[in-house]
């Protein structure tokens, strides 16, 4: 018998003992019932005091729910990672959580009478649809590499934007999904435990039949097929069973991130070598980790005025762990192949005038087009309409220009065609700072200053510089950092919404990236900041030109590369912070505009900066106008429309890259 086989029973025994001790300890947090009385209640003694009822109908079912859900998330995470041979695969990174979230919102908004009976089925359909979309985008050959995770991240952004738009358009119907989105294990009885456990019995099928399939799949798809395994049907069947477990679990307690991602990696680190062992150990570790994070949430809630959802605590622990994974040695399958669209050899003379005329035309359309239920009309705006429209127009234009410049600088600075403020998490850093200021300091998110957003952006930039240097700012490690930061911010946002305060819809409307509430003073301030930074960037374009040719080349020409990089990254942070503080986070403009500039032939730094800025301005003005007239009198935030447009473009890049590998 091998050493690893003799080690496994001791490992599982130790995990079981640890789980039992942690479960017993979690029951003591905020508990006034004596230990002897707890034992009596466990063995059937009727509850008499209020503390007894709290113990039996709140603390005990919460502990049981944490153990059950944690085990399922760990099991499914291990199953997914073994099926794809990808240590970064999980319900979080494959977009399935966002798919379930969107499906539940649709169910609550348009089919509220059937919501109670169809929640699990709707979550299952949403999760499966998101996964099929991700696999279609990445392609079967990229199941073992980072492209699958990247496709999942973009699908997360797209589905999240759609969910936000539906909530904002139907806020009176979607209110009850806020707490679900935060991941909350709070129980008021045994009803949800009794509802959930029969639906988790399919996990027995996974434990019985999956190990042999996973063992054969370690030989590769061709090797497994040669030994008689129908690879595709078995893959679909096992993934379907796993997604059912995830859908049932998150229907009961909400979205809890990172458990399924972390536990299989920890299981392998502590010695789980065979498929069966990894599945079992991941289940134990999932229960341990979720119970630990829930205990931390309970303990912290005693020191705060608000109950802290377990999903937020799990994200606070899991996000740094995912960033740590970004430091690992990259494998060949983790390299991203991005095929940019064909571009002109040189910039046409008419390009800049045409783009300028487009911005003027879009601005005129935005100011003079008056939608109405009786029919649209064109007319010069009156004083009242002018006062409403020009701050929105100016904000949209400056936001597009600023984010386009930020994306161009980043792509040039770290030699990464995927670099943009939203994908790398820089905009998310600004969002994090502003939402945290709103939650913990009580500041209005619309009144928060650019300084707060700038600090958040600079914090993320510092993390990128520290962690990205090891792999020369490779797309792979950068994407993982962006996923981690975005997931952490999503958890914080869901916590803010789950509090149920009057600021909940203000926060979510701000997160949609809308110009609706922008004041004239803020619009003028944003214009001043963007204009100053644009002038500075164009004046110092020689820096980017030299750095684009190589850091050693730039240093040989007398450029202080390190100081220059810090200054330019500071410009990026100021641009992102100013835009985010003014109108909220806006995704993909920083990726889309620099690429479109290159497609138009702007390959020299100064011309790329200029063309990208004009393209970004056009896109944002058009998105803002379209959002105002598409569903009049209701409005769709410009950030939501840009997310859909830019996300579709990003997915096209991934598909093109797949076809050229």
XYZ file of C-alpha atoms in Angstrom:
661
model
C 0.000 0.000 0.000
C 1.411 3.395 -0.996
C 2.221 6.100 1.482
C -0.439 8.404 0.008
C -3.178 5.780 0.443
C -2.304 5.269 4.107
C -2.204 9.033 4.577
C -5.745 9.620 3.294
C -7.685 8.055 6.235
C -5.728 10.166 8.717
C -6.369 13.261 6.608
C -10.128 12.674 6.407
C -10.281 11.779 10.113
C -8.447 14.970 11.020
C -10.744 17.040 8.794
C -13.789 15.383 10.338
C -12.603 16.119 13.862
C -11.767 19.696 12.901
C -15.204 20.140 11.349
C -16.887 18.821 14.488
C -14.907 21.133 16.754
C -15.534 24.139 14.512
C -19.263 23.344 14.335
C -19.447 23.162 18.121
C -17.489 26.384 18.439
C -19.682 28.231 15.934
C -22.728 27.436 18.068
C -21.198 29.331 20.995
C -20.940 32.679 19.198
C -23.521 35.026 20.729
C -25.117 32.099 22.565
C -26.481 32.472 26.109
C -27.461 28.799 26.504
C -25.203 26.720 28.756
C -23.375 23.763 27.248
C -25.396 21.284 29.328
C -28.632 22.867 28.167
C -27.418 22.747 24.546
C -26.848 18.991 24.852
C -30.328 18.543 26.313
C -31.870 20.511 23.457
C -29.925 18.442 20.927
C -31.413 15.253 22.391
C -34.988 16.469 22.146
C -35.701 18.489 25.285
C -38.392 21.057 24.379
C -37.290 24.673 24.097
C -38.684 26.955 26.800
C -36.734 30.230 26.947
C -36.107 32.672 24.119
C -32.434 31.642 24.069
C -33.517 28.014 23.671
C -35.654 28.840 20.647
C -32.822 30.920 19.131
C -30.456 27.983 19.561
C -32.804 25.358 18.099
C -34.428 27.336 15.289
C -31.689 29.801 14.291
C -28.183 28.713 15.293
C -28.504 24.955 14.719
C -30.094 25.142 11.241
C -27.599 27.848 10.261
C -24.698 25.594 11.243
C -26.208 22.627 9.390
C -26.827 24.766 6.318
C -23.217 25.990 6.319
C -21.934 22.396 6.493
C -24.253 21.201 3.707
C -23.714 24.090 1.311
C -19.967 24.239 1.934
C -19.646 20.522 1.198
C -21.577 20.870 -2.062
C -19.572 23.891 -3.240
C -16.330 22.067 -2.461
C -17.512 18.920 -4.248
C -18.642 20.789 -7.362
C -15.488 22.887 -7.439
C -13.347 19.746 -7.387
C -15.534 18.080 -10.015
C -15.273 21.083 -12.351
C -11.522 21.432 -11.907
C -10.913 17.755 -12.558
C -13.204 17.662 -15.585
C -11.501 20.667 -17.167
C -8.016 19.983 -15.727
C -8.028 23.649 -14.767
C -7.239 24.732 -11.210
C -9.061 28.054 -11.710
C -12.421 26.591 -12.703
C -15.349 27.132 -10.334
C -18.980 28.310 -10.415
C -17.616 31.829 -9.833
C -15.124 31.919 -12.703
C -17.357 30.139 -15.238
C -20.150 32.704 -15.018
C -22.662 30.227 -13.605
C -23.360 32.329 -10.514
C -24.227 35.339 -12.663
C -26.385 33.147 -14.875
C -28.340 31.911 -11.870
C -28.601 35.481 -10.513
C -30.008 36.792 -13.806
C -32.471 33.891 -14.082
C -33.801 34.482 -10.567
C -34.254 38.194 -11.236
C -36.186 37.416 -14.436
C -38.335 34.937 -12.513
C -39.085 37.443 -9.729
C -39.853 40.295 -12.128
C -41.939 38.610 -14.835
C -43.196 35.451 -13.127
C -43.608 36.420 -9.454
C -46.517 34.036 -8.872
C -44.321 31.048 -9.764
C -41.144 32.280 -8.052
C -41.500 30.143 -4.927
C -41.916 26.877 -6.874
C -39.472 27.455 -9.726
C -36.483 29.124 -8.052
C -34.180 26.108 -8.125
C -35.133 25.215 -11.701
C -34.654 28.822 -12.871
C -31.247 29.035 -11.189
C -30.266 25.726 -12.800
C -31.333 26.880 -16.264
C -29.496 30.198 -15.837
C -26.313 28.536 -14.602
C -26.332 25.939 -17.379
C -27.010 28.552 -20.060
C -24.100 30.694 -18.839
C -21.766 27.690 -18.809
C -22.763 26.625 -22.328
C -22.144 30.184 -23.516
C -18.691 30.199 -21.903
C -17.734 26.836 -23.402
C -18.966 27.953 -26.822
C -16.850 31.101 -26.620
C -13.679 29.481 -25.302
C -13.957 26.328 -27.398
C -13.520 22.690 -26.321
C -9.755 22.865 -26.836
C -9.374 25.677 -24.297
C -11.122 23.934 -21.409
C -7.834 23.393 -19.590
C -6.477 26.919 -19.827
C -7.115 30.486 -18.776
C -9.189 31.400 -21.869
C -12.096 29.502 -20.302
C -11.802 31.609 -17.132
C -11.492 34.823 -19.136
C -14.612 34.001 -21.130
C -16.390 33.370 -17.829
C -15.312 36.767 -16.522
C -16.694 38.578 -19.578
C -19.964 36.614 -19.395
C -20.156 37.619 -15.711
C -19.901 41.292 -16.688
C -22.473 40.944 -19.472
C -25.042 39.054 -17.407
C -24.440 41.346 -14.440
C -25.132 44.392 -16.623
C -28.376 42.845 -17.878
C -29.443 41.959 -14.320
C -28.737 45.512 -13.147
C -30.772 46.968 -16.004
C -33.759 44.738 -15.182
C -33.603 45.675 -11.493
C -33.490 49.390 -12.268
C -36.418 49.130 -14.671
C -38.481 46.973 -12.294
C -37.199 47.842 -8.844
C -40.532 47.240 -7.121
C -40.462 43.554 -8.127
C -36.791 42.697 -7.681
C -36.297 43.875 -4.097
C -36.431 40.384 -2.594
C -33.407 39.189 -4.581
C -30.972 41.627 -2.929
C -30.322 39.497 0.142
C -30.007 36.416 -2.071
C -27.241 38.150 -4.019
C -25.218 38.780 -0.849
C -25.049 35.134 0.230
C -26.766 34.872 3.612
C -26.914 31.732 5.792
C -29.366 33.200 8.317
C -32.158 30.729 9.149
C -35.499 31.200 10.937
C -36.308 27.513 11.232
C -35.643 24.183 9.580
C -37.743 24.777 6.447
C -34.865 25.579 4.104
C -32.747 22.722 5.457
C -35.636 20.335 4.830
C -36.119 21.827 1.358
C -32.440 21.557 0.429
C -31.183 18.197 1.654
C -33.311 15.974 -0.639
C -32.092 17.997 -3.631
C -28.487 17.370 -2.630
C -28.812 13.587 -2.704
C -27.618 13.564 -6.322
C -24.153 14.184 -4.875
C -24.120 10.457 -4.067
C -24.155 9.743 -7.810
C -21.131 11.971 -8.280
C -19.216 10.252 -5.488
C -20.075 6.795 -6.863
C -19.544 7.232 -10.589
C -17.378 10.319 -11.133
C -14.035 8.956 -9.791
C -13.645 6.383 -12.585
C -14.596 8.938 -15.248
C -12.178 11.497 -13.798
C -9.397 8.900 -13.643
C -9.810 8.161 -17.343
C -10.001 11.863 -18.199
C -6.568 12.383 -16.678
C -5.317 10.459 -19.725
C -6.697 13.178 -21.975
C -9.826 13.113 -24.096
C -8.293 10.843 -26.724
C -6.876 8.463 -24.137
C -10.196 8.292 -22.301
C -12.092 7.672 -25.548
C -9.648 4.899 -26.472
C -10.599 3.125 -23.225
C -14.280 3.194 -24.052
C -15.424 6.406 -22.358
C -17.981 8.577 -24.141
C -16.226 11.780 -23.160
C -18.701 14.477 -24.232
C -21.883 12.841 -22.861
C -20.198 12.039 -19.538
C -18.779 15.551 -19.323
C -22.222 17.075 -19.883
C -23.872 14.670 -17.424
C -21.404 15.332 -14.602
C -21.390 19.084 -15.194
C -25.184 19.019 -15.182
C -25.270 17.174 -11.847
C -22.750 19.617 -10.392
C -24.681 22.656 -11.580
C -27.861 21.248 -10.073
C -26.117 21.085 -6.689
C -24.863 24.652 -7.099
C -28.261 25.932 -8.244
C -30.072 24.283 -5.316
C -27.494 25.579 -2.823
C -27.471 29.168 -3.985
C -31.265 29.172 -4.234
C -31.322 28.401 -0.525
C -28.565 30.737 0.705
C -27.559 33.011 -2.181
C -24.318 33.516 -4.050
C -21.236 32.516 -2.037
C -18.037 32.916 -4.008
C -14.601 31.317 -3.843
C -15.431 28.197 -1.781
C -15.550 26.031 -4.898
C -12.389 27.653 -6.221
C -10.227 27.388 -3.115
C -11.070 23.996 -1.625
C -9.835 21.738 -4.482
C -6.560 23.646 -4.614
C -6.135 23.257 -0.858
C -7.070 19.567 -1.136
C -4.305 18.944 -3.643
C -1.873 20.933 -1.530
C -2.521 18.755 1.543
C -2.012 15.485 -0.324
C -5.204 14.509 -2.179
C -3.945 12.682 -5.267
C -6.724 10.419 -6.591
C -10.014 11.760 -7.977
C -12.078 10.143 -5.228
C -9.827 11.473 -2.497
C -9.880 14.989 -3.923
C -13.684 14.956 -4.101
C -14.027 13.787 -0.485
C -11.363 16.092 0.935
C -12.816 19.036 -0.992
C -16.206 18.348 0.584
C -14.733 18.401 4.092
C -12.704 21.501 3.327
C -15.734 23.241 1.803
C -17.725 22.681 4.983
C -14.787 23.824 7.102
C -14.155 26.949 5.051
C -17.771 28.057 4.831
C -18.347 27.344 8.516
C -15.207 29.329 9.323
C -16.259 32.308 7.212
C -19.784 32.170 8.653
C -18.375 32.103 12.187
C -16.259 35.129 11.292
C -19.358 36.878 9.935
C -21.278 36.130 13.142
C -18.427 37.354 15.307
C -17.954 40.550 13.310
C -21.704 41.216 13.315
C -21.567 41.460 17.103
C -19.261 44.445 16.760
C -21.146 46.223 13.972
C -24.636 47.618 13.662
C -25.351 45.533 10.545
C -25.410 41.763 10.121
C -22.552 40.774 7.843
C -23.564 38.247 5.145
C -21.417 35.132 4.904
C -20.944 35.684 1.167
C -19.183 38.979 1.857
C -16.851 37.347 4.378
C -16.085 34.491 1.979
C -15.180 36.979 -0.756
C -12.953 38.948 1.627
C -10.991 35.756 2.304
C -11.148 34.284 -1.189
C -10.118 37.334 -3.224
C -6.613 37.559 -1.705
C -6.275 33.800 -2.193
C -7.075 34.136 -5.899
C -4.541 36.951 -6.178
C -2.020 34.589 -4.599
C -2.826 32.008 -7.301
C -1.950 34.683 -9.856
C 1.645 34.458 -8.612
C 1.994 30.792 -9.520
C 4.111 29.653 -12.433
C 2.091 30.013 -15.599
C 1.534 26.969 -17.780
C 1.438 26.769 -21.538
C -2.354 26.449 -21.606
C -2.676 29.622 -19.563
C -1.316 31.779 -22.348
C -3.999 33.893 -23.998
C -4.173 34.108 -27.766
C -5.792 37.367 -28.815
C -6.246 38.054 -32.503
C -6.922 41.731 -33.061
C -9.087 42.716 -36.047
C -7.274 43.772 -39.241
C -6.143 47.385 -39.320
C -5.221 50.014 -41.874
C -1.556 50.571 -42.628
C -1.821 54.267 -41.914
C -4.297 56.782 -40.568
C -6.432 58.322 -43.303
C -6.396 62.102 -43.541
C -10.163 62.303 -43.196
C -10.378 60.153 -40.039
C -9.948 62.902 -37.462
C -12.342 65.368 -39.147
C -14.950 62.624 -39.567
C -14.706 61.621 -35.901
C -14.941 65.266 -34.870
C -18.067 65.722 -36.992
C -19.525 62.540 -35.507
C -19.136 63.886 -31.970
C -20.709 67.204 -33.007
C -23.579 65.393 -34.725
C -24.196 63.101 -31.755
C -24.083 66.063 -29.397
C -26.632 67.915 -31.540
C -28.839 64.813 -31.628
C -28.638 64.466 -27.859
C -29.601 68.098 -27.302
C -32.344 68.499 -29.912
C -34.078 65.115 -30.128
C -37.105 65.117 -27.832
C -38.703 61.690 -27.302
C -42.339 61.677 -26.249
C -45.124 59.123 -25.917
C -47.072 60.893 -28.656
C -44.064 60.928 -31.009
C -40.511 62.238 -31.142
C -39.573 65.684 -32.411
C -36.500 67.797 -33.104
C -36.270 71.229 -31.520
C -33.796 73.466 -29.771
C -33.929 72.785 -26.037
C -35.597 75.296 -23.763
C -33.940 76.593 -20.634
C -35.213 73.719 -18.523
C -34.242 71.023 -21.041
C -30.872 72.675 -21.620
C -30.117 72.669 -17.886
C -30.871 68.947 -17.762
C -29.137 67.833 -20.922
C -25.829 69.619 -21.193
C -24.336 68.165 -17.946
C -25.250 64.659 -19.137
C -23.779 65.266 -22.577
C -20.570 66.763 -21.211
C -20.157 63.974 -18.658
C -20.641 61.201 -21.223
C -18.188 62.788 -23.635
C -15.501 63.379 -21.003
C -15.961 59.901 -19.530
C -15.418 58.305 -22.927
C -12.337 60.434 -23.617
C -10.842 59.792 -20.179
C -11.305 56.025 -20.158
C -10.038 55.718 -23.746
C -6.856 57.571 -22.785
C -6.450 55.412 -19.679
C -6.802 52.221 -21.719
C -4.309 53.375 -24.345
C -1.737 54.300 -21.711
C -2.139 50.936 -19.953
C -1.865 48.890 -23.138
C 1.282 50.736 -24.148
C 2.795 50.761 -20.679
C 2.534 47.065 -19.831
C 2.595 45.671 -23.409
C -0.786 44.004 -22.929
C -3.589 44.244 -25.543
C -6.115 43.203 -22.878
C -5.182 45.994 -20.493
C -8.032 48.309 -19.616
C -9.116 49.944 -16.350
C -12.122 47.656 -15.869
C -10.512 44.323 -16.771
C -7.478 44.961 -14.561
C -9.673 46.088 -11.677
C -8.502 49.721 -11.577
C -12.016 51.095 -12.055
C -13.186 48.474 -9.566
C -10.744 49.908 -7.034
C -12.395 53.301 -7.382
C -15.797 51.655 -7.060
C -14.674 49.793 -3.952
C -13.530 53.001 -2.274
C -16.729 54.872 -3.093
C -19.125 52.085 -2.063
C -17.140 51.434 1.132
C -17.310 55.140 1.936
C -21.071 55.022 1.452
C -21.536 51.905 3.608
C -19.146 52.472 6.480
C -18.922 56.264 6.653
C -22.497 57.092 5.683
C -21.493 59.348 2.796
C -23.808 59.695 -0.178
C -22.288 57.829 -3.101
C -23.276 60.694 -5.421
C -21.550 63.260 -3.209
C -18.287 61.340 -2.757
C -15.229 63.084 -4.099
C -12.729 62.113 -6.762
C -10.016 61.848 -4.114
C -11.691 58.793 -2.582
C -11.961 57.137 -5.994
C -8.358 58.039 -6.817
C -7.131 56.357 -3.623
C -9.020 53.190 -4.543
C -7.611 53.151 -8.064
C -4.058 53.721 -6.823
C -4.415 50.873 -4.309
C -5.297 48.430 -7.085
C -2.514 49.796 -9.272
C -0.055 49.124 -6.464
C -1.256 45.516 -6.248
C -0.890 45.125 -10.020
C 2.648 46.500 -9.957
C 3.686 44.253 -7.081
C 2.148 41.046 -8.430
C 2.416 41.601 -12.168
C 6.160 42.235 -12.267
C 6.932 38.562 -11.665
C 5.377 37.604 -15.019
C 6.239 40.848 -16.843
C 2.594 41.956 -16.631
C 1.426 38.949 -18.662
C -2.275 38.944 -19.620
C -2.819 35.770 -17.595
C -1.765 37.123 -14.200
C -3.380 40.496 -14.862
C -6.736 38.883 -15.625
C -6.671 36.880 -12.383
C -6.067 40.027 -10.354
C -8.968 41.718 -12.120
C -11.280 38.772 -11.410
C -10.320 38.751 -7.723
C -10.807 42.492 -7.208
C -14.084 42.517 -9.138
C -15.472 39.588 -7.125
C -14.565 41.285 -3.852
C -16.278 44.494 -4.922
C -19.344 42.600 -6.094
C -19.618 41.049 -2.620
C -19.364 44.479 -0.990
C -22.018 45.884 -3.313
C -24.386 43.010 -2.592
C -23.822 43.620 1.123
C -24.818 47.253 0.614
C -27.962 46.239 -1.258
C -28.902 43.535 1.250
C -29.006 46.094 4.064
C -32.322 47.241 2.614
C -31.705 50.930 3.301
C -33.022 53.797 1.220
C -29.576 54.031 -0.404
C -29.822 50.550 -1.970
C -31.307 51.692 -5.270
C -29.119 54.793 -5.304
C -26.056 52.557 -5.144
C -27.243 50.163 -7.833
C -28.287 52.996 -10.154
C -24.864 54.574 -9.676
C -23.198 51.216 -10.389
C -25.020 51.061 -13.724
C -22.901 54.010 -14.915
C -25.577 56.646 -15.442
C -25.284 60.363 -16.186
C -28.783 60.963 -14.840
C -27.830 62.531 -11.499
C -24.726 64.453 -12.601
C -24.802 68.087 -11.518
C -23.431 70.930 -13.651
C -20.632 71.491 -11.124
C -19.511 67.858 -11.321
C -19.688 67.837 -15.108
C -17.483 70.938 -15.327
C -15.028 69.514 -12.802
C -14.748 66.283 -14.792
C -14.195 68.260 -17.985
C -11.409 70.270 -16.349
C -9.652 67.154 -15.022
C -9.935 65.209 -18.293
C -8.836 68.218 -20.373
C -5.789 68.807 -18.190
C -4.755 65.148 -18.188
C -5.360 64.866 -21.940
C -3.105 67.836 -22.581
C -0.444 66.383 -20.266
C -0.617 62.952 -21.931
C -0.300 64.374 -25.430
C 2.559 66.641 -24.353
C 4.451 63.688 -22.884
C 3.577 61.195 -25.642
C 7.310 60.762 -26.295
C 7.493 58.851 -23.003
C 4.989 56.291 -24.221
C 6.694 56.111 -27.615
C 10.036 55.212 -26.028
C 8.513 52.748 -23.534
C 6.546 51.077 -26.334
C 9.857 50.292 -28.035
C 11.127 48.547 -24.891
C 12.146 49.583 -21.404
C 15.846 49.063 -22.066
C 15.611 51.091 -25.257
C 13.841 53.895 -23.366
C 16.459 53.876 -20.602
C 19.241 54.032 -23.201
C 17.613 57.183 -24.604
C 17.825 58.867 -21.212
C 14.285 58.253 -19.949
C 13.807 57.503 -16.247
C 11.548 54.501 -16.920
C 10.524 53.842 -13.340
C 9.531 57.434 -12.556
C 7.790 57.791 -15.919
C 5.785 54.617 -15.332
C 4.642 55.837 -11.910
C 3.580 59.211 -13.353
C 1.633 57.631 -16.222
C -0.035 55.130 -13.915
C -0.991 58.050 -11.703
C -2.624 59.674 -14.744
C -4.572 56.448 -15.338
C -5.724 56.378 -11.703
C -6.805 60.042 -11.829
C -8.770 59.487 -15.026
C -10.487 56.370 -13.680
C -11.161 57.923 -10.305
C -12.638 61.096 -11.769
C -14.920 59.280 -14.202
C -16.055 56.712 -11.637
C -16.737 59.340 -8.973
C -18.818 61.380 -11.432
C -21.022 58.801 -13.167
C -20.127 55.382 -11.751
C -18.140 52.494 -13.228
C -18.098 52.099 -17.014
C -16.746 48.902 -18.541
C -14.888 48.150 -21.788
C -14.407 51.678 -23.187
C -10.740 51.499 -22.163
C -10.386 48.245 -24.110
C -12.537 49.035 -27.123
C -11.417 52.565 -28.031
C -7.621 51.881 -28.283
C -8.283 48.814 -30.460
C -10.593 50.775 -32.767
C -7.952 53.482 -33.063
C -5.404 50.906 -34.233
C -7.949 49.432 -36.654
C -8.327 52.909 -38.170
C -4.558 53.076 -38.695
C -3.523 55.123 -35.640
C -0.385 53.180 -34.734
C 1.796 56.110 -33.623
C 1.319 56.967 -29.953
C 0.057 60.530 -30.348
C -2.365 59.637 -33.126
C -3.621 56.581 -31.199
C -4.261 58.712 -28.129
C -6.159 61.296 -30.194
C -8.236 58.828 -32.216
C -8.997 56.646 -29.179
C -10.190 59.702 -27.252
C -12.548 60.713 -30.080
C -13.834 57.148 -30.482
C -14.414 56.852 -26.735
C -16.284 60.139 -26.674
C -18.482 59.088 -29.605
C -19.305 55.721 -28.038
C -20.294 57.179 -24.686
C -22.391 60.021 -26.135
C -24.193 57.557 -28.402
C -24.778 55.080 -25.543
C -26.097 57.827 -23.277
C -28.494 59.102 -25.954
C -29.661 55.596 -26.900
C -30.319 54.755 -23.250
C -32.587 57.803 -22.971
C -34.726 57.072 -26.037
C -34.735 53.264 -26.409
C -37.423 52.528 -23.796
C -38.788 56.025 -23.214
C -40.010 57.146 -20.686
C -37.798 54.633 -18.875
C -34.043 55.006 -19.227
C -31.159 52.563 -19.534
C -27.831 53.674 -18.093
C -25.061 54.358 -20.592
C -22.725 52.085 -18.639
C -25.099 49.144 -19.133
C -25.286 49.616 -22.903
C -21.525 50.061 -23.200
C -21.012 46.869 -21.186
C -23.135 44.949 -23.663
C -21.415 46.477 -26.708
C -17.894 46.218 -25.311
C -18.454 42.780 -23.832
C -19.659 41.474 -27.186
C -16.538 42.904 -28.820
C -14.318 41.261 -26.197
C -15.994 37.905 -26.772
C -15.383 38.342 -30.501
C -11.678 38.821 -29.754
C -11.623 35.576 -27.785
C -13.374 33.674 -30.557
C -10.962 35.076 -33.168
C -8.030 34.134 -30.965
C -9.400 30.602 -30.623
C -9.758 30.227 -34.395
C -6.102 31.205 -34.922
C -4.576 28.811 -32.354
